[in-house]
Coordinates of C-alpha atoms and ligand atoms in Angstrom, one line a residue:
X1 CA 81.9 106.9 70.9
X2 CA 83.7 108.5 73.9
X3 CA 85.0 106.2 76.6
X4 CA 82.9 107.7 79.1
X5 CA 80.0 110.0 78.6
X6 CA 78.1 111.2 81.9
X7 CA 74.6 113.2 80.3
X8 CA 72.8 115.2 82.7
X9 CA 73.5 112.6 85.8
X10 CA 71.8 113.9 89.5
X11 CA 72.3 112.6 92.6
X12 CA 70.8 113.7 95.9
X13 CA 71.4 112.6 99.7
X14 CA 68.8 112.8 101.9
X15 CA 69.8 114.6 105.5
X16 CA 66.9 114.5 107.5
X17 CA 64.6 116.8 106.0
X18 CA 66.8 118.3 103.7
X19 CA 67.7 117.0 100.3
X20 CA 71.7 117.5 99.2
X21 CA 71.8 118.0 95.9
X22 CA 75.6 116.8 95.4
X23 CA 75.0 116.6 91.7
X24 CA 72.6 118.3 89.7
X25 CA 73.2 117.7 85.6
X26 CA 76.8 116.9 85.7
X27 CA 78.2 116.6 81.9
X28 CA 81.4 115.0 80.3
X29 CA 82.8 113.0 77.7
X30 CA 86.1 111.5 77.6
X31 CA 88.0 110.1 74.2
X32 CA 90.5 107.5 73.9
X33 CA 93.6 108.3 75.8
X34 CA 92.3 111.6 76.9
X35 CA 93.4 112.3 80.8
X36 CA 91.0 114.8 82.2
X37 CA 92.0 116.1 86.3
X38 CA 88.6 116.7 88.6
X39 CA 89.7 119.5 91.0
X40 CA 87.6 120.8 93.6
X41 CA 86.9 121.3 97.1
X42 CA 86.5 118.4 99.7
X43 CA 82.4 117.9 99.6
X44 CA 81.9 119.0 95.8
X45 CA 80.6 115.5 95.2
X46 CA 84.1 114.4 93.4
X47 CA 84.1 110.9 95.2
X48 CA 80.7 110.1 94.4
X49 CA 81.0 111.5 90.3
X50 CA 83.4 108.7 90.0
X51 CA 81.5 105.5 91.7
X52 CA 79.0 106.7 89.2
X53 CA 81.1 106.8 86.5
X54 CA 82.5 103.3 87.4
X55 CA 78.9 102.1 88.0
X56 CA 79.8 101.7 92.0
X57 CA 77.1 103.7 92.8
X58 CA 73.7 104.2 90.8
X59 CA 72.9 107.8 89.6
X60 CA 69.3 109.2 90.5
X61 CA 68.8 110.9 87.0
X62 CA 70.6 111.0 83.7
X63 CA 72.7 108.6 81.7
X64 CA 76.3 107.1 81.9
X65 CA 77.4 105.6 78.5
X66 CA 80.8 103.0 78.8
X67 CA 82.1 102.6 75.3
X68 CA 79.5 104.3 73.4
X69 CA 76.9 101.7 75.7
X70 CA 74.0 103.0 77.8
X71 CA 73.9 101.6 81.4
X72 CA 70.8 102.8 82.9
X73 CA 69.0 99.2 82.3
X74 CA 71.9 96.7 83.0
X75 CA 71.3 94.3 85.5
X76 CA 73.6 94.1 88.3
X77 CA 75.6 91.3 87.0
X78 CA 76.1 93.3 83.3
X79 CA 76.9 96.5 85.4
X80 CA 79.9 94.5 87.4
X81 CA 81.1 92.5 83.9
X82 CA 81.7 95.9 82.3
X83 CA 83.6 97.2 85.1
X84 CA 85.4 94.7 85.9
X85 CA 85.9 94.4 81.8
X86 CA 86.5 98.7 81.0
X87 CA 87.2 100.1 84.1
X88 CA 89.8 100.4 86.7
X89 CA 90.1 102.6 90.0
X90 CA 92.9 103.5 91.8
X91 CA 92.1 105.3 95.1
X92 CA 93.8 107.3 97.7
X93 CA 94.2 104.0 99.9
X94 CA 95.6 101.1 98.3
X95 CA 93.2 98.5 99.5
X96 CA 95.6 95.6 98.6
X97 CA 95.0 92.3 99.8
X98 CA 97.3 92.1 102.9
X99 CA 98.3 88.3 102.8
X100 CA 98.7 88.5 98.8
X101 CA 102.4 89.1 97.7
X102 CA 102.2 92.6 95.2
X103 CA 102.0 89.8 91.9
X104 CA 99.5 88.4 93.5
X105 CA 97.7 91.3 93.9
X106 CA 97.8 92.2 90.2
X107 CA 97.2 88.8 89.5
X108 CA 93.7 88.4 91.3
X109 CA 91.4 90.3 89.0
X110 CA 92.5 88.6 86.1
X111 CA 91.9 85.1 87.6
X112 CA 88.5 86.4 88.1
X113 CA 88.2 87.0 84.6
X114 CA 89.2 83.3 83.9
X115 CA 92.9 84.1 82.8
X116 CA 95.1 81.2 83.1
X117 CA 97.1 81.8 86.2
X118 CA 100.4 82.2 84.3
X119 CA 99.2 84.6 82.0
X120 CA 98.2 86.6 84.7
X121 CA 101.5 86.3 86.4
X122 CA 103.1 87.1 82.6
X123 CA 100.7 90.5 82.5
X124 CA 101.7 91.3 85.9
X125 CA 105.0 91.0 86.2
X126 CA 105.1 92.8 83.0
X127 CA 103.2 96.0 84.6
X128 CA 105.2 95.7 87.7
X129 CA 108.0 96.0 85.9
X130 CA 106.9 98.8 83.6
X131 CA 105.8 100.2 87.0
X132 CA 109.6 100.3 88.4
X133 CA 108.9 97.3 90.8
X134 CA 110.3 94.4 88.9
X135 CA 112.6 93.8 92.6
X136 CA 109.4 93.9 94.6
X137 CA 107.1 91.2 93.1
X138 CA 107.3 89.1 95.7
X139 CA 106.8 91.3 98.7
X140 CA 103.9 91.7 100.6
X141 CA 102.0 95.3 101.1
X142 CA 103.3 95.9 104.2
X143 CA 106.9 95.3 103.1
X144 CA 106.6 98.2 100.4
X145 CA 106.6 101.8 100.4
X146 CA 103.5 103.4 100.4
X147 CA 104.5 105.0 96.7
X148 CA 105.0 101.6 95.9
X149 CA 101.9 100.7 97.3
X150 CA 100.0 102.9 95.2
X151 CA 102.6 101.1 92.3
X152 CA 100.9 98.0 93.1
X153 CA 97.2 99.2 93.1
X154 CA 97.4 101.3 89.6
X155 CA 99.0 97.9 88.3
X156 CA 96.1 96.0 89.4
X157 CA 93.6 98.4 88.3
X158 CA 95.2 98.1 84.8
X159 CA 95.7 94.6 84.6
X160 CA 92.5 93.4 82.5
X161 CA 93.0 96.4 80.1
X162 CA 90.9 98.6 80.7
X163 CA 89.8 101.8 78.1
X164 CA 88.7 104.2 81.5
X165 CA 91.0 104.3 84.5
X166 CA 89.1 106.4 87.1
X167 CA 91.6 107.9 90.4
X168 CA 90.1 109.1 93.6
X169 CA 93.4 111.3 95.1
X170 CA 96.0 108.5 93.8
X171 CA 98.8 109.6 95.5
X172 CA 97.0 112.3 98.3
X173 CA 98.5 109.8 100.9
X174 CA 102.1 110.6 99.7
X175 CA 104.5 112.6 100.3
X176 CA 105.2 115.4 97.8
X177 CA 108.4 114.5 96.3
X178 CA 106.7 110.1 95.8
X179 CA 103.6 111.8 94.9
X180 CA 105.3 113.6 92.0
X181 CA 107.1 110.3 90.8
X182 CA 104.1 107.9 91.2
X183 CA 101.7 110.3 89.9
X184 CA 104.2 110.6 86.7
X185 CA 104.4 106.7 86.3
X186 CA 100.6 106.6 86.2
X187 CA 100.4 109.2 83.4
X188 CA 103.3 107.3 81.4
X189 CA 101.4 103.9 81.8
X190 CA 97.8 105.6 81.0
X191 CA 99.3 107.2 77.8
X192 CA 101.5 104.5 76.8
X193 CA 97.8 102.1 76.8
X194 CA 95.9 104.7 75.2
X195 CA 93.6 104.5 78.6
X196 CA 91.3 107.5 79.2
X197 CA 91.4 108.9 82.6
X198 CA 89.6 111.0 85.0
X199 CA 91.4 111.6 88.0
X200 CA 90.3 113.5 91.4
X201 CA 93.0 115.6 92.7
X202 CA 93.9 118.6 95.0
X203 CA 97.1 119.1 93.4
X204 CA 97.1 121.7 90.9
X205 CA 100.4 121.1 89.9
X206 CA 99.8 117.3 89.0
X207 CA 96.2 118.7 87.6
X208 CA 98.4 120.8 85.2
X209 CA 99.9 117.6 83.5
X210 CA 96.9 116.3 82.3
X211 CA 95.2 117.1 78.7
X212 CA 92.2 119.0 80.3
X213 CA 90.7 120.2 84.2
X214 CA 87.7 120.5 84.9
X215 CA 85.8 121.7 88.2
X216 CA 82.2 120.4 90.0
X217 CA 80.7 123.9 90.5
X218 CA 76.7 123.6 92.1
X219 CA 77.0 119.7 90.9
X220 CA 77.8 120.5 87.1
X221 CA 81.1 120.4 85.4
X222 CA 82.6 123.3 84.8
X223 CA 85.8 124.0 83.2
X224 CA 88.8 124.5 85.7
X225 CA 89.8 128.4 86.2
Ligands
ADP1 P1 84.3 114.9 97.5 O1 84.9 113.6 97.0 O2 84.4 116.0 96.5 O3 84.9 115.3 98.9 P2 81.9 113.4 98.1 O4 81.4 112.9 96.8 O5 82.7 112.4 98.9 O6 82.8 114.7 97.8 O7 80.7 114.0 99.0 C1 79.9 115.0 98.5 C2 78.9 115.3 99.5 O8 77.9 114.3 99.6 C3 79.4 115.5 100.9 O9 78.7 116.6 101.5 C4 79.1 114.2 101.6 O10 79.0 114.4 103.0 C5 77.8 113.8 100.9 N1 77.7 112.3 100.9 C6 78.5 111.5 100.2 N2 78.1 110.2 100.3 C7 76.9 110.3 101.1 C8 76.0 109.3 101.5 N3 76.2 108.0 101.2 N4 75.0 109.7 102.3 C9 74.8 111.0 102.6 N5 75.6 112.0 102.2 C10 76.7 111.6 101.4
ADP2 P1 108.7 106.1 95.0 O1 107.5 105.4 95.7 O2 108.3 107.3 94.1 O3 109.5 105.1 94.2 P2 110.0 106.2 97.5 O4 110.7 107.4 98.2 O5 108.9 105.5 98.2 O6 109.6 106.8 96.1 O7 111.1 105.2 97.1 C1 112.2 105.5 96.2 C2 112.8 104.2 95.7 O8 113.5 103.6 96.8 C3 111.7 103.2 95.3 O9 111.5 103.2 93.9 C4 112.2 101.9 95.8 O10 112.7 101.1 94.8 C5 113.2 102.2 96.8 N1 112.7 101.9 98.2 C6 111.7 102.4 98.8 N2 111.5 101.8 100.0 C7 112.4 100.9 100.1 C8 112.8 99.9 101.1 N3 112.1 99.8 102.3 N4 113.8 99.2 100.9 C9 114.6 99.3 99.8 N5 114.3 100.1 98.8 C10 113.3 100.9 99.0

């Protein structure tokens, strides 16, 4: 079964009178380990495809299968076990915990989980490390860089292994040259875990290194080009 498969999914906005119809029968599927970029203009509904996909937000028509497993009639709590369980996000803003060193950090969601606390230390130090940041375990979020930053946050949204990462602009909030390199260590970590992905950007170039791109065109998904 594919990692991810969106069938048909809708969702409208209401805006006053009118009715936005952001997405409108949006398609895909996505294999093991396949990376697939989402480019397309700012409104094109990109934000809100993904909090559907990662069961953030609920869809107003269609189906989104995790894992081969239909979602439409989870409860809430089985909906937030298998994200927390399949699916990690990374987006443009790190949203680390400020007080929490960047360990601690990658820690966290794996205590949640009911890890022993020092084999979530082993697993994140490990990432950290695969990450390039085996000198910055200990600092906080505001004593890194933000390409470390976004380091940090695709460490933690790996740390409970994951088969779906989903990115929202991972490294729009860099500068070209960090965005290159952290985008780069994200694609090594995905492939090296066999993780799909499906990750919004605007940077064609970035796009271009993924196995497939795909576009939101009148809220379906289109090939890119
Ligand atoms: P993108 O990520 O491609 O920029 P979004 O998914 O953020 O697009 O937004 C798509 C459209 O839906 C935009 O026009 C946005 O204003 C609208 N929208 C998003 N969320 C809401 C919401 N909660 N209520 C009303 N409109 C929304
Ligand atoms: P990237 O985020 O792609 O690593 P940066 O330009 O942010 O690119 O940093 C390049 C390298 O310099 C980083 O990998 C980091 O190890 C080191 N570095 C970044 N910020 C600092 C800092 N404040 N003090 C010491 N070393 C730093």
């Amino acid at each position: 079964a594919p990692v991810l498969l969106l069938s048909g999914v809708e969702r409208r906005y209401r805006q006053g009178e009118a009715t936005l119809n952001i997405l409108s029968g949006a398609d895909i599927a996505l294999a093991a380990g396949e990376t697939v970029a989402l480019v397309a203009p700012s409104g094109a509904g990109k934000s809100t495809l993904l909090h559907i996909a990662g069961l953030l937000e609920h869809a107003d028509g269609g189906e989104i299968d995790i894992g081969g497993r239909p979602t439409s009639r989870l409860s809430d709590s089985e909906r937030t076990m298998l994200r927390r369980t399949r699916i990690g996000f990374v987006y443009q803003f790190h949203h680390l915990l400020p007080e929490f060193s960047a360990i601690e950090n990658v820690m966290l969601p794996q205590m949640v989980l009911g890890l022993s606390k020092a084999e979530a230390r082993r697993r994140a130090a490990e990432l950290l490390s695969y990450l390039g940041l085996e000198k910055r375990l200990t600092h906080r979020p505001a004593e890194l860089s933000g390409g470390e930053q976004q380091r940090v946050a695709i460490a933690r949204a790996v740390a409970n292994a994951p088969r779906l990462l989903l990115a929202d602009e991972p490294t729009g909030n860099l500068d070209p040259r960090t965005a290159d390199h952290v985008f780069n260590a994200l694609l090594q970590l995905v492939r090296a875990s066999g993780l799909a992905a499906l990750i919004a950007t605007h940077n064609l170039d970035l796009a271009a290194r993924m196995d497939r791109q795909v576009t939101l065109r009148d809220g379906r998904i289109e090939p890119l080009g």
